[in-house]
């Protein structure tokens, strides 16, 4: 009779659960998806057909039983790791203590080191004294050449330690006045604000393996983007659409095992060591990233209408507030810069 597999150590579904965890973004939402499935698609809460009475208490008891089992496994593994770490560190501590004892220097009343004399006195007295020899002149040896690779590695380590910036939003960044971009391991998504009422036929978008061009057909000499890509892409799987008044471009990565520092050459770079897997669709962006995109789109529309941008409006409001607080001052010649 085949034995029941041990699902407490089964890693076959890790990829599936990692994907769900990235979508849910939290422990409680993740657990909600599990219990929602049990409630909607199974008889976990209702019991088998023909069951009488309320069996939800049985379901709760089973959850507590499984939860306690995994808690016990966690505590056991934690204790084993702590014990192994203690066993490993014990010989190191002993060796360190012996080394410290050997390095102790004892000074006499005259201020000279007498620890060497005591060590010599503890040696067997039968040892014949060595004949004095003429001291050879010390030869100066050139210092070893500095290891440039080591210095470079140390410099990089120091930069990483000093970089306390938060993880990049959406694993991407913002190219001021052009676009916001996000990424996953397999694709890059660009979101570029467009003038109001812009349609697909008004754009000239050219996506090639190693370059990208975005331009309005009315302004061919002033493209929004016209640069080489930092990494190669799969052209046949890349495409663009217009959504919510913005240009959305999806670039399928050729190498789907690396993170991009930036999209185009010359653009600001992000710290790829701090990326966190998450969604890159415009509708799934978190509040801060979505605010950035909406601000860019608002400023683009304002400029097209000849109206002040969000920053200019903010400065104007501050000046108006200051005028109200100081009516005795003359602001007729005041200019906002």
mmCIF file of C-alpha atoms in Angstrom:
data_model
loop_
_atom_site.group_PDB
_atom_site.id
_atom_site.type_symbol
_atom_site.label_atom_id
_atom_site.label_comp_id
_atom_site.label_asym_id
_atom_site.label_seq_id
_atom_site.Cartn_x
_atom_site.Cartn_y
_atom_site.Cartn_z
ATOM 1 C CA UNK A 1 0.000 0.000 0.000
ATOM 2 C CA UNK A 2 1.587 3.320 -1.032
ATOM 3 C CA UNK A 3 2.463 5.664 1.815
ATOM 4 C CA UNK A 4 0.797 9.075 2.113
ATOM 5 C CA UNK A 5 3.144 11.846 0.829
ATOM 6 C CA UNK A 6 4.427 14.388 3.350
ATOM 7 C CA UNK A 7 2.798 17.624 2.182
ATOM 8 C CA UNK A 8 4.430 19.629 4.992
ATOM 9 C CA UNK A 9 7.658 19.683 2.943
ATOM 10 C CA UNK A 10 6.169 19.595 -0.575
ATOM 11 C CA UNK A 11 7.701 22.368 -2.735
ATOM 12 C CA UNK A 12 5.829 21.579 -5.977
ATOM 13 C CA UNK A 13 3.277 24.359 -5.454
ATOM 14 C CA UNK A 14 5.706 27.083 -4.289
ATOM 15 C CA UNK A 15 5.613 28.844 -7.664
ATOM 16 C CA UNK A 16 1.808 28.885 -7.676
ATOM 17 C CA UNK A 17 1.583 30.237 -4.126
ATOM 18 C CA UNK A 18 4.302 32.844 -4.791
ATOM 19 C CA UNK A 19 2.218 34.140 -7.690
ATOM 20 C CA UNK A 20 -0.895 34.272 -5.501
ATOM 21 C CA UNK A 21 1.074 35.986 -2.710
ATOM 22 C CA UNK A 22 2.330 38.656 -5.119
ATOM 23 C CA UNK A 23 -1.207 39.302 -6.328
ATOM 24 C CA UNK A 24 -2.768 39.295 -2.833
ATOM 25 C CA UNK A 25 -0.031 41.461 -1.223
ATOM 26 C CA UNK A 26 -0.612 40.408 2.364
ATOM 27 C CA UNK A 27 -1.033 37.398 4.661
ATOM 28 C CA UNK A 28 -4.737 37.949 5.350
ATOM 29 C CA UNK A 29 -5.689 38.390 1.647
ATOM 30 C CA UNK A 30 -3.631 35.283 0.844
ATOM 31 C CA UNK A 31 -5.487 33.257 3.480
ATOM 32 C CA UNK A 32 -8.768 34.736 2.227
ATOM 33 C CA UNK A 33 -8.105 33.236 -1.206
ATOM 34 C CA UNK A 34 -7.504 29.797 0.339
ATOM 35 C CA UNK A 35 -10.626 29.787 2.510
ATOM 36 C CA UNK A 36 -12.676 31.386 -0.261
ATOM 37 C CA UNK A 37 -11.787 28.436 -2.487
ATOM 38 C CA UNK A 38 -12.692 25.965 0.283
ATOM 39 C CA UNK A 39 -15.991 27.747 0.910
ATOM 40 C CA UNK A 40 -17.065 28.117 -2.724
ATOM 41 C CA UNK A 41 -15.672 25.007 -4.384
ATOM 42 C CA UNK A 42 -15.604 22.321 -1.672
ATOM 43 C CA UNK A 43 -17.721 20.907 1.165
ATOM 44 C CA UNK A 44 -15.153 21.941 3.763
ATOM 45 C CA UNK A 45 -17.649 24.083 5.704
ATOM 46 C CA UNK A 46 -20.883 22.310 4.772
ATOM 47 C CA UNK A 47 -19.698 18.731 5.174
ATOM 48 C CA UNK A 48 -20.419 15.775 2.873
ATOM 49 C CA UNK A 49 -23.911 15.481 1.336
ATOM 50 C CA UNK A 50 -26.458 14.294 3.878
ATOM 51 C CA UNK A 51 -24.651 15.824 6.852
ATOM 52 C CA UNK A 52 -27.049 17.197 9.446
ATOM 53 C CA UNK A 53 -26.435 20.162 11.735
ATOM 54 C CA UNK A 54 -23.726 22.799 11.836
ATOM 55 C CA UNK A 55 -20.329 21.322 10.916
ATOM 56 C CA UNK A 56 -18.445 24.610 10.773
ATOM 57 C CA UNK A 57 -16.953 23.884 14.207
ATOM 58 C CA UNK A 58 -15.380 20.765 12.722
ATOM 59 C CA UNK A 59 -13.877 22.898 9.955
ATOM 60 C CA UNK A 60 -12.475 25.376 12.475
ATOM 61 C CA UNK A 61 -11.037 22.528 14.559
ATOM 62 C CA UNK A 62 -9.338 21.054 11.500
ATOM 63 C CA UNK A 63 -7.776 24.447 10.630
ATOM 64 C CA UNK A 64 -6.487 24.822 14.201
ATOM 65 C CA UNK A 65 -5.097 21.285 14.082
ATOM 66 C CA UNK A 66 -3.162 21.924 10.867
ATOM 67 C CA UNK A 67 -2.022 25.349 12.102
ATOM 68 C CA UNK A 68 -0.703 23.823 15.360
ATOM 69 C CA UNK A 69 1.088 21.107 13.400
ATOM 70 C CA UNK A 70 2.978 23.666 11.299
ATOM 71 C CA UNK A 71 3.718 25.796 14.351
ATOM 72 C CA UNK A 72 5.320 22.773 16.037
ATOM 73 C CA UNK A 73 7.355 22.071 12.889
ATOM 74 C CA UNK A 74 8.537 25.688 12.820
ATOM 75 C CA UNK A 75 9.560 25.658 16.498
ATOM 76 C CA UNK A 76 11.394 22.353 16.076
ATOM 77 C CA UNK A 77 13.320 23.623 13.037
ATOM 78 C CA UNK A 78 14.107 26.881 14.835
ATOM 79 C CA UNK A 79 15.481 24.974 17.844
ATOM 80 C CA UNK A 80 17.598 22.718 15.611
ATOM 81 C CA UNK A 81 19.105 25.728 13.831
ATOM 82 C CA UNK A 82 19.899 27.457 17.136
ATOM 83 C CA UNK A 83 21.536 24.298 18.491
ATOM 84 C CA UNK A 84 23.612 23.850 15.325
ATOM 85 C CA UNK A 85 24.718 27.493 15.432
ATOM 86 C CA UNK A 86 25.746 27.134 19.093
ATOM 87 C CA UNK A 87 27.728 23.946 18.363
ATOM 88 C CA UNK A 88 29.528 25.646 15.489
ATOM 89 C CA UNK A 89 30.396 28.786 17.454
ATOM 90 C CA UNK A 90 31.760 26.955 20.545
ATOM 91 C CA UNK A 91 35.144 25.881 18.997
ATOM 92 C CA UNK A 92 35.585 29.373 17.547
ATOM 93 C CA UNK A 93 35.057 31.002 20.950
ATOM 94 C CA UNK A 94 37.529 28.594 22.577
ATOM 95 C CA UNK A 95 40.163 29.252 19.920
ATOM 96 C CA UNK A 96 39.611 32.989 20.218
ATOM 97 C CA UNK A 97 40.071 32.821 24.007
ATOM 98 C CA UNK A 98 43.328 30.860 23.681
ATOM 99 C CA UNK A 99 44.597 33.333 21.125
ATOM 100 C CA UNK A 100 43.742 36.212 23.474
ATOM 101 C CA UNK A 101 45.639 34.572 26.356
ATOM 102 C CA UNK A 102 48.744 34.145 24.183
ATOM 103 C CA UNK A 103 48.656 37.792 23.195
ATOM 104 C CA UNK A 104 48.727 39.095 26.807
ATOM 105 C CA UNK A 105 51.833 41.236 27.495
ATOM 106 C CA UNK A 106 53.104 41.593 31.082
ATOM 107 C CA UNK A 107 55.203 44.616 32.015
ATOM 108 C CA UNK A 108 57.741 44.771 34.856
ATOM 109 C CA UNK A 109 58.357 47.621 37.281
ATOM 110 C CA UNK A 110 60.814 49.167 34.829
ATOM 111 C CA UNK A 111 58.210 49.198 32.068
ATOM 112 C CA UNK A 112 59.794 46.454 29.938
ATOM 113 C CA UNK A 113 58.031 43.353 28.620
ATOM 114 C CA UNK A 114 58.794 40.428 30.945
ATOM 115 C CA UNK A 115 56.191 38.032 29.540
ATOM 116 C CA UNK A 116 58.761 36.588 27.133
ATOM 117 C CA UNK A 117 61.131 35.937 30.005
ATOM 118 C CA UNK A 118 58.521 33.976 31.929
ATOM 119 C CA UNK A 119 57.776 31.846 28.867
ATOM 120 C CA UNK A 120 61.469 31.160 28.475
ATOM 121 C CA UNK A 121 61.752 30.242 32.161
ATOM 122 C CA UNK A 122 58.977 27.694 31.804
ATOM 123 C CA UNK A 123 60.961 25.880 29.064
ATOM 124 C CA UNK A 124 63.156 22.848 30.033
ATOM 125 C CA UNK A 125 66.345 23.994 31.783
ATOM 126 C CA UNK A 126 68.441 21.412 29.975
ATOM 127 C CA UNK A 127 68.209 23.309 26.745
ATOM 128 C CA UNK A 128 71.619 24.668 25.777
ATOM 129 C CA UNK A 129 71.842 28.417 25.406
ATOM 130 C CA UNK A 130 72.131 29.515 21.852
ATOM 131 C CA UNK A 131 75.290 31.300 20.759
ATOM 132 C CA UNK A 132 74.824 34.924 20.028
ATOM 133 C CA UNK A 133 74.899 35.727 16.351
ATOM 134 C CA UNK A 134 75.544 38.959 14.632
ATOM 135 C CA UNK A 135 72.356 40.706 13.794
ATOM 136 C CA UNK A 136 71.710 40.784 10.094
ATOM 137 C CA UNK A 137 70.642 44.110 8.665
ATOM 138 C CA UNK A 138 66.914 44.169 8.076
ATOM 139 C CA UNK A 139 66.014 44.264 4.431
ATOM 140 C CA UNK A 140 63.189 46.490 3.416
ATOM 141 C CA UNK A 141 60.631 44.690 1.349
ATOM 142 C CA UNK A 142 58.348 46.576 -0.988
ATOM 143 C CA UNK A 143 54.750 46.625 0.165
ATOM 144 C CA UNK A 144 52.479 44.198 -1.693
ATOM 145 C CA UNK A 145 50.613 45.760 -4.614
ATOM 146 C CA UNK A 146 47.118 46.908 -3.799
ATOM 147 C CA UNK A 147 44.404 44.650 -5.101
ATOM 148 C CA UNK A 148 42.259 46.876 -7.275
ATOM 149 C CA UNK A 149 39.459 44.323 -7.484
ATOM 150 C CA UNK A 150 39.292 44.108 -3.689
ATOM 151 C CA UNK A 151 39.195 47.913 -3.389
ATOM 152 C CA UNK A 152 36.426 48.029 -5.997
ATOM 153 C CA UNK A 153 34.420 45.329 -4.211
ATOM 154 C CA UNK A 154 34.803 47.129 -0.885
ATOM 155 C CA UNK A 155 33.672 50.370 -2.513
ATOM 156 C CA UNK A 156 30.579 48.662 -3.897
ATOM 157 C CA UNK A 157 29.829 47.124 -0.489
ATOM 158 C CA UNK A 158 30.083 50.531 1.156
ATOM 159 C CA UNK A 159 27.731 52.033 -1.434
ATOM 160 C CA UNK A 160 25.192 49.270 -0.791
ATOM 161 C CA UNK A 161 25.424 49.815 2.973
ATOM 162 C CA UNK A 162 24.919 53.573 2.595
ATOM 163 C CA UNK A 163 21.967 53.195 0.185
ATOM 164 C CA UNK A 164 18.963 53.412 2.493
ATOM 165 C CA UNK A 165 16.490 54.343 -0.229
ATOM 166 C CA UNK A 166 13.190 52.421 -0.400
ATOM 167 C CA UNK A 167 12.602 49.741 -3.065
ATOM 168 C CA UNK A 168 11.726 51.193 -6.500
ATOM 169 C CA UNK A 169 7.970 51.460 -7.031
ATOM 170 C CA UNK A 170 6.774 48.831 -9.462
ATOM 171 C CA UNK A 171 10.409 47.721 -9.835
ATOM 172 C CA UNK A 172 10.887 50.657 -12.187
ATOM 173 C CA UNK A 173 11.179 54.417 -12.161
ATOM 174 C CA UNK A 174 10.231 57.736 -13.698
ATOM 175 C CA UNK A 175 11.852 59.549 -16.621
ATOM 176 C CA UNK A 176 10.739 63.139 -16.068
ATOM 177 C CA UNK A 177 8.638 64.545 -18.869
ATOM 178 C CA UNK A 178 8.599 61.261 -20.794
ATOM 179 C CA UNK A 179 7.212 58.181 -19.100
ATOM 180 C CA UNK A 180 6.875 55.998 -16.011
ATOM 181 C CA UNK A 181 8.021 52.378 -16.270
ATOM 182 C CA UNK A 182 7.579 49.190 -14.290
ATOM 183 C CA UNK A 183 8.823 45.655 -14.813
ATOM 184 C CA UNK A 184 8.597 41.983 -13.961
ATOM 185 C CA UNK A 185 11.244 39.383 -14.781
ATOM 186 C CA UNK A 186 9.580 38.723 -18.138
ATOM 187 C CA UNK A 187 8.390 42.141 -19.335
ATOM 188 C CA UNK A 188 8.656 45.920 -19.088
ATOM 189 C CA UNK A 189 5.641 48.249 -19.134
ATOM 190 C CA UNK A 190 5.953 51.926 -20.142
ATOM 191 C CA UNK A 191 3.221 54.478 -19.453
ATOM 192 C CA UNK A 192 3.627 57.780 -21.322
ATOM 193 C CA UNK A 193 1.091 60.627 -20.939
ATOM 194 C CA UNK A 194 -0.364 61.959 -24.188
ATOM 195 C CA UNK A 195 -2.077 65.210 -25.210
ATOM 196 C CA UNK A 196 -5.876 65.132 -24.843
ATOM 197 C CA UNK A 197 -7.832 63.247 -27.530
ATOM 198 C CA UNK A 198 -4.721 61.584 -28.953
ATOM 199 C CA UNK A 199 -5.585 58.500 -31.014
ATOM 200 C CA UNK A 200 -3.512 55.630 -32.326
ATOM 201 C CA UNK A 201 -3.345 57.097 -35.820
ATOM 202 C CA UNK A 202 -1.750 60.245 -34.375
ATOM 203 C CA UNK A 203 1.282 58.320 -33.082
ATOM 204 C CA UNK A 204 4.424 56.918 -34.624
ATOM 205 C CA UNK A 205 5.606 54.101 -32.374
ATOM 206 C CA UNK A 206 8.528 51.979 -33.597
ATOM 207 C CA UNK A 207 9.565 49.015 -31.462
ATOM 208 C CA UNK A 208 12.703 47.161 -32.546
ATOM 209 C CA UNK A 209 14.933 44.605 -30.873
ATOM 210 C CA UNK A 210 17.366 47.180 -29.456
ATOM 211 C CA UNK A 211 15.672 50.575 -29.835
ATOM 212 C CA UNK A 212 12.427 52.438 -29.180
ATOM 213 C CA UNK A 213 10.855 55.483 -30.809
ATOM 214 C CA UNK A 214 7.700 57.322 -29.696
ATOM 215 C CA UNK A 215 6.593 60.461 -31.535
ATOM 216 C CA UNK A 216 3.508 62.449 -32.457
ATOM 217 C CA UNK A 217 3.066 62.575 -36.215
ATOM 218 C CA UNK A 218 2.424 66.313 -35.914
ATOM 219 C CA UNK A 219 5.794 66.755 -34.196
ATOM 220 C CA UNK A 220 8.188 64.319 -35.936
ATOM 221 C CA UNK A 221 11.212 66.463 -35.113
ATOM 222 C CA UNK A 222 10.496 66.333 -31.351
ATOM 223 C CA UNK A 223 9.991 62.661 -30.443
ATOM 224 C CA UNK A 224 8.977 61.752 -26.895
ATOM 225 C CA UNK A 225 11.495 58.882 -26.943
ATOM 226 C CA UNK A 226 14.117 58.016 -29.540
ATOM 227 C CA UNK A 227 16.909 55.961 -27.990
ATOM 228 C CA UNK A 228 18.584 52.572 -27.783
ATOM 229 C CA UNK A 229 17.258 50.043 -25.294
ATOM 230 C CA UNK A 230 19.617 48.852 -22.573
ATOM 231 C CA UNK A 231 18.597 45.217 -23.208
ATOM 232 C CA UNK A 232 17.254 43.283 -26.175
ATOM 233 C CA UNK A 233 13.538 42.458 -26.451
ATOM 234 C CA UNK A 234 11.289 40.056 -28.359
ATOM 235 C CA UNK A 235 9.654 42.304 -30.959
ATOM 236 C CA UNK A 236 6.880 39.883 -31.985
ATOM 237 C CA UNK A 237 5.614 39.671 -28.386
ATOM 238 C CA UNK A 238 5.795 43.425 -27.721
ATOM 239 C CA UNK A 239 2.913 45.815 -28.437
ATOM 240 C CA UNK A 240 1.376 49.188 -27.535
ATOM 241 C CA UNK A 241 -2.112 50.504 -26.749
ATOM 242 C CA UNK A 242 -3.773 53.726 -25.573
ATOM 243 C CA UNK A 243 -5.484 53.403 -22.192
ATOM 244 C CA UNK A 244 -6.970 56.144 -19.971
ATOM 245 C CA UNK A 245 -5.391 58.855 -22.124
ATOM 246 C CA UNK A 246 -1.883 57.384 -21.837
ATOM 247 C CA UNK A 247 0.320 55.312 -24.130
ATOM 248 C CA UNK A 248 0.980 51.837 -22.720
ATOM 249 C CA UNK A 249 3.885 49.888 -24.200
ATOM 250 C CA UNK A 250 4.661 46.302 -23.228
ATOM 251 C CA UNK A 251 8.186 45.129 -24.034
ATOM 252 C CA UNK A 252 8.807 41.383 -23.751
ATOM 253 C CA UNK A 253 12.317 40.744 -22.428
ATOM 254 C CA UNK A 254 14.644 38.488 -24.411
ATOM 255 C CA UNK A 255 16.486 37.479 -21.235
ATOM 256 C CA UNK A 256 13.756 36.793 -18.692
ATOM 257 C CA UNK A 257 16.145 36.110 -15.822
ATOM 258 C CA UNK A 258 17.411 39.636 -15.157
ATOM 259 C CA UNK A 259 16.134 42.996 -13.899
ATOM 260 C CA UNK A 260 16.663 46.176 -15.912
ATOM 261 C CA UNK A 261 18.334 49.215 -14.338
ATOM 262 C CA UNK A 262 16.637 51.473 -16.892
ATOM 263 C CA UNK A 263 14.786 51.150 -20.195
ATOM 264 C CA UNK A 264 16.752 53.412 -22.539
ATOM 265 C CA UNK A 265 20.406 54.361 -22.530
ATOM 266 C CA UNK A 266 21.024 57.595 -20.629
ATOM 267 C CA UNK A 267 17.924 57.280 -18.429
ATOM 268 C CA UNK A 268 18.143 57.374 -14.600
ATOM 269 C CA UNK A 269 19.026 53.968 -13.151
ATOM 270 C CA UNK A 270 17.399 52.112 -10.267
ATOM 271 C CA UNK A 271 19.049 49.813 -7.718
ATOM 272 C CA UNK A 272 18.120 46.360 -9.030
ATOM 273 C CA UNK A 273 19.176 44.784 -5.713
ATOM 274 C CA UNK A 274 16.054 46.280 -4.140
ATOM 275 C CA UNK A 275 13.421 45.200 -6.639
ATOM 276 C CA UNK A 276 10.371 43.343 -5.308
ATOM 277 C CA UNK A 277 8.192 41.194 -7.591
ATOM 278 C CA UNK A 278 4.788 42.782 -8.121
ATOM 279 C CA UNK A 279 2.301 43.727 -10.843
ATOM 280 C CA UNK A 280 3.246 46.182 -13.580
ATOM 281 C CA UNK A 281 -0.172 46.962 -15.101
ATOM 282 C CA UNK A 282 -1.474 50.510 -14.830
ATOM 283 C CA UNK A 283 -4.706 49.378 -13.161
ATOM 284 C CA UNK A 284 -2.718 47.453 -10.507
ATOM 285 C CA UNK A 285 -0.287 50.205 -9.511
ATOM 286 C CA UNK A 286 -0.284 51.244 -5.872
ATOM 287 C CA UNK A 287 -1.401 54.687 -4.764
ATOM 288 C CA UNK A 288 1.928 56.505 -4.936
ATOM 289 C CA UNK A 289 2.885 55.231 -8.402
ATOM 290 C CA UNK A 290 -0.593 55.889 -9.785
ATOM 291 C CA UNK A 291 -0.476 59.448 -8.386
ATOM 292 C CA UNK A 292 2.816 59.985 -10.240
ATOM 293 C CA UNK A 293 1.293 58.817 -13.523
ATOM 294 C CA UNK A 294 -1.872 60.884 -13.028
ATOM 295 C CA UNK A 295 0.228 63.974 -12.199
ATOM 296 C CA UNK A 296 2.224 63.575 -15.421
ATOM 297 C CA UNK A 297 -0.998 63.188 -17.424
ATOM 298 C CA UNK A 298 -2.553 66.240 -15.735
ATOM 299 C CA UNK A 299 0.515 68.405 -16.440
ATOM 300 C CA UNK A 300 0.542 67.229 -20.063
ATOM 301 C CA UNK A 301 -3.098 68.258 -20.524
ATOM 302 C CA UNK A 302 -2.555 71.598 -18.788
ATOM 303 C CA UNK A 303 0.389 72.452 -21.046
ATOM 304 C CA UNK A 304 -1.641 71.537 -24.134
ATOM 305 C CA UNK A 305 -4.411 73.898 -22.996
ATOM 306 C CA UNK A 306 -1.995 76.668 -22.058
ATOM 307 C CA UNK A 307 -2.881 76.356 -18.371
ATOM 308 C CA UNK A 308 -0.545 76.131 -15.344
ATOM 309 C CA UNK A 309 0.864 72.757 -14.337
ATOM 310 C CA UNK A 310 0.325 71.280 -10.887
ATOM 311 C CA UNK A 311 3.578 72.810 -9.560
ATOM 312 C CA UNK A 312 2.796 76.219 -11.046
ATOM 313 C CA UNK A 313 -0.741 76.102 -9.617
ATOM 314 C CA UNK A 314 0.660 75.191 -6.209
ATOM 315 C CA UNK A 315 2.995 78.202 -6.251
ATOM 316 C CA UNK A 316 0.160 80.469 -7.363
ATOM 317 C CA UNK A 317 -2.064 79.261 -4.510
ATOM 318 C CA UNK A 318 0.724 79.878 -2.003
ATOM 319 C CA UNK A 319 1.151 83.445 -3.295
ATOM 320 C CA UNK A 320 -2.606 84.105 -3.070
ATOM 321 C CA UNK A 321 -2.645 82.833 0.493
ATOM 322 C CA UNK A 322 0.306 85.069 1.381
ATOM 323 C CA UNK A 323 -1.512 88.074 -0.163
ATOM 324 C CA UNK A 324 -4.525 87.474 2.028
ATOM 325 C CA UNK A 325 -2.335 87.290 5.124
ATOM 326 C CA UNK A 326 -0.509 90.537 4.220
ATOM 327 C CA UNK A 327 -2.969 92.955 2.556
ATOM 328 C CA UNK A 328 -0.699 95.907 3.407
ATOM 329 C CA UNK A 329 1.893 94.738 0.835
ATOM 330 C CA UNK A 330 1.845 95.549 -2.884
ATOM 331 C CA UNK A 331 2.089 92.452 -5.097
ATOM 332 C CA UNK A 332 1.248 94.136 -8.414
ATOM 333 C CA UNK A 333 4.718 93.481 -9.819
ATOM 334 C CA UNK A 334 5.202 90.074 -8.209
ATOM 335 C CA UNK A 335 6.242 87.267 -10.570
ATOM 336 C CA UNK A 336 6.110 83.537 -9.914
ATOM 337 C CA UNK A 337 9.312 81.739 -10.921
#
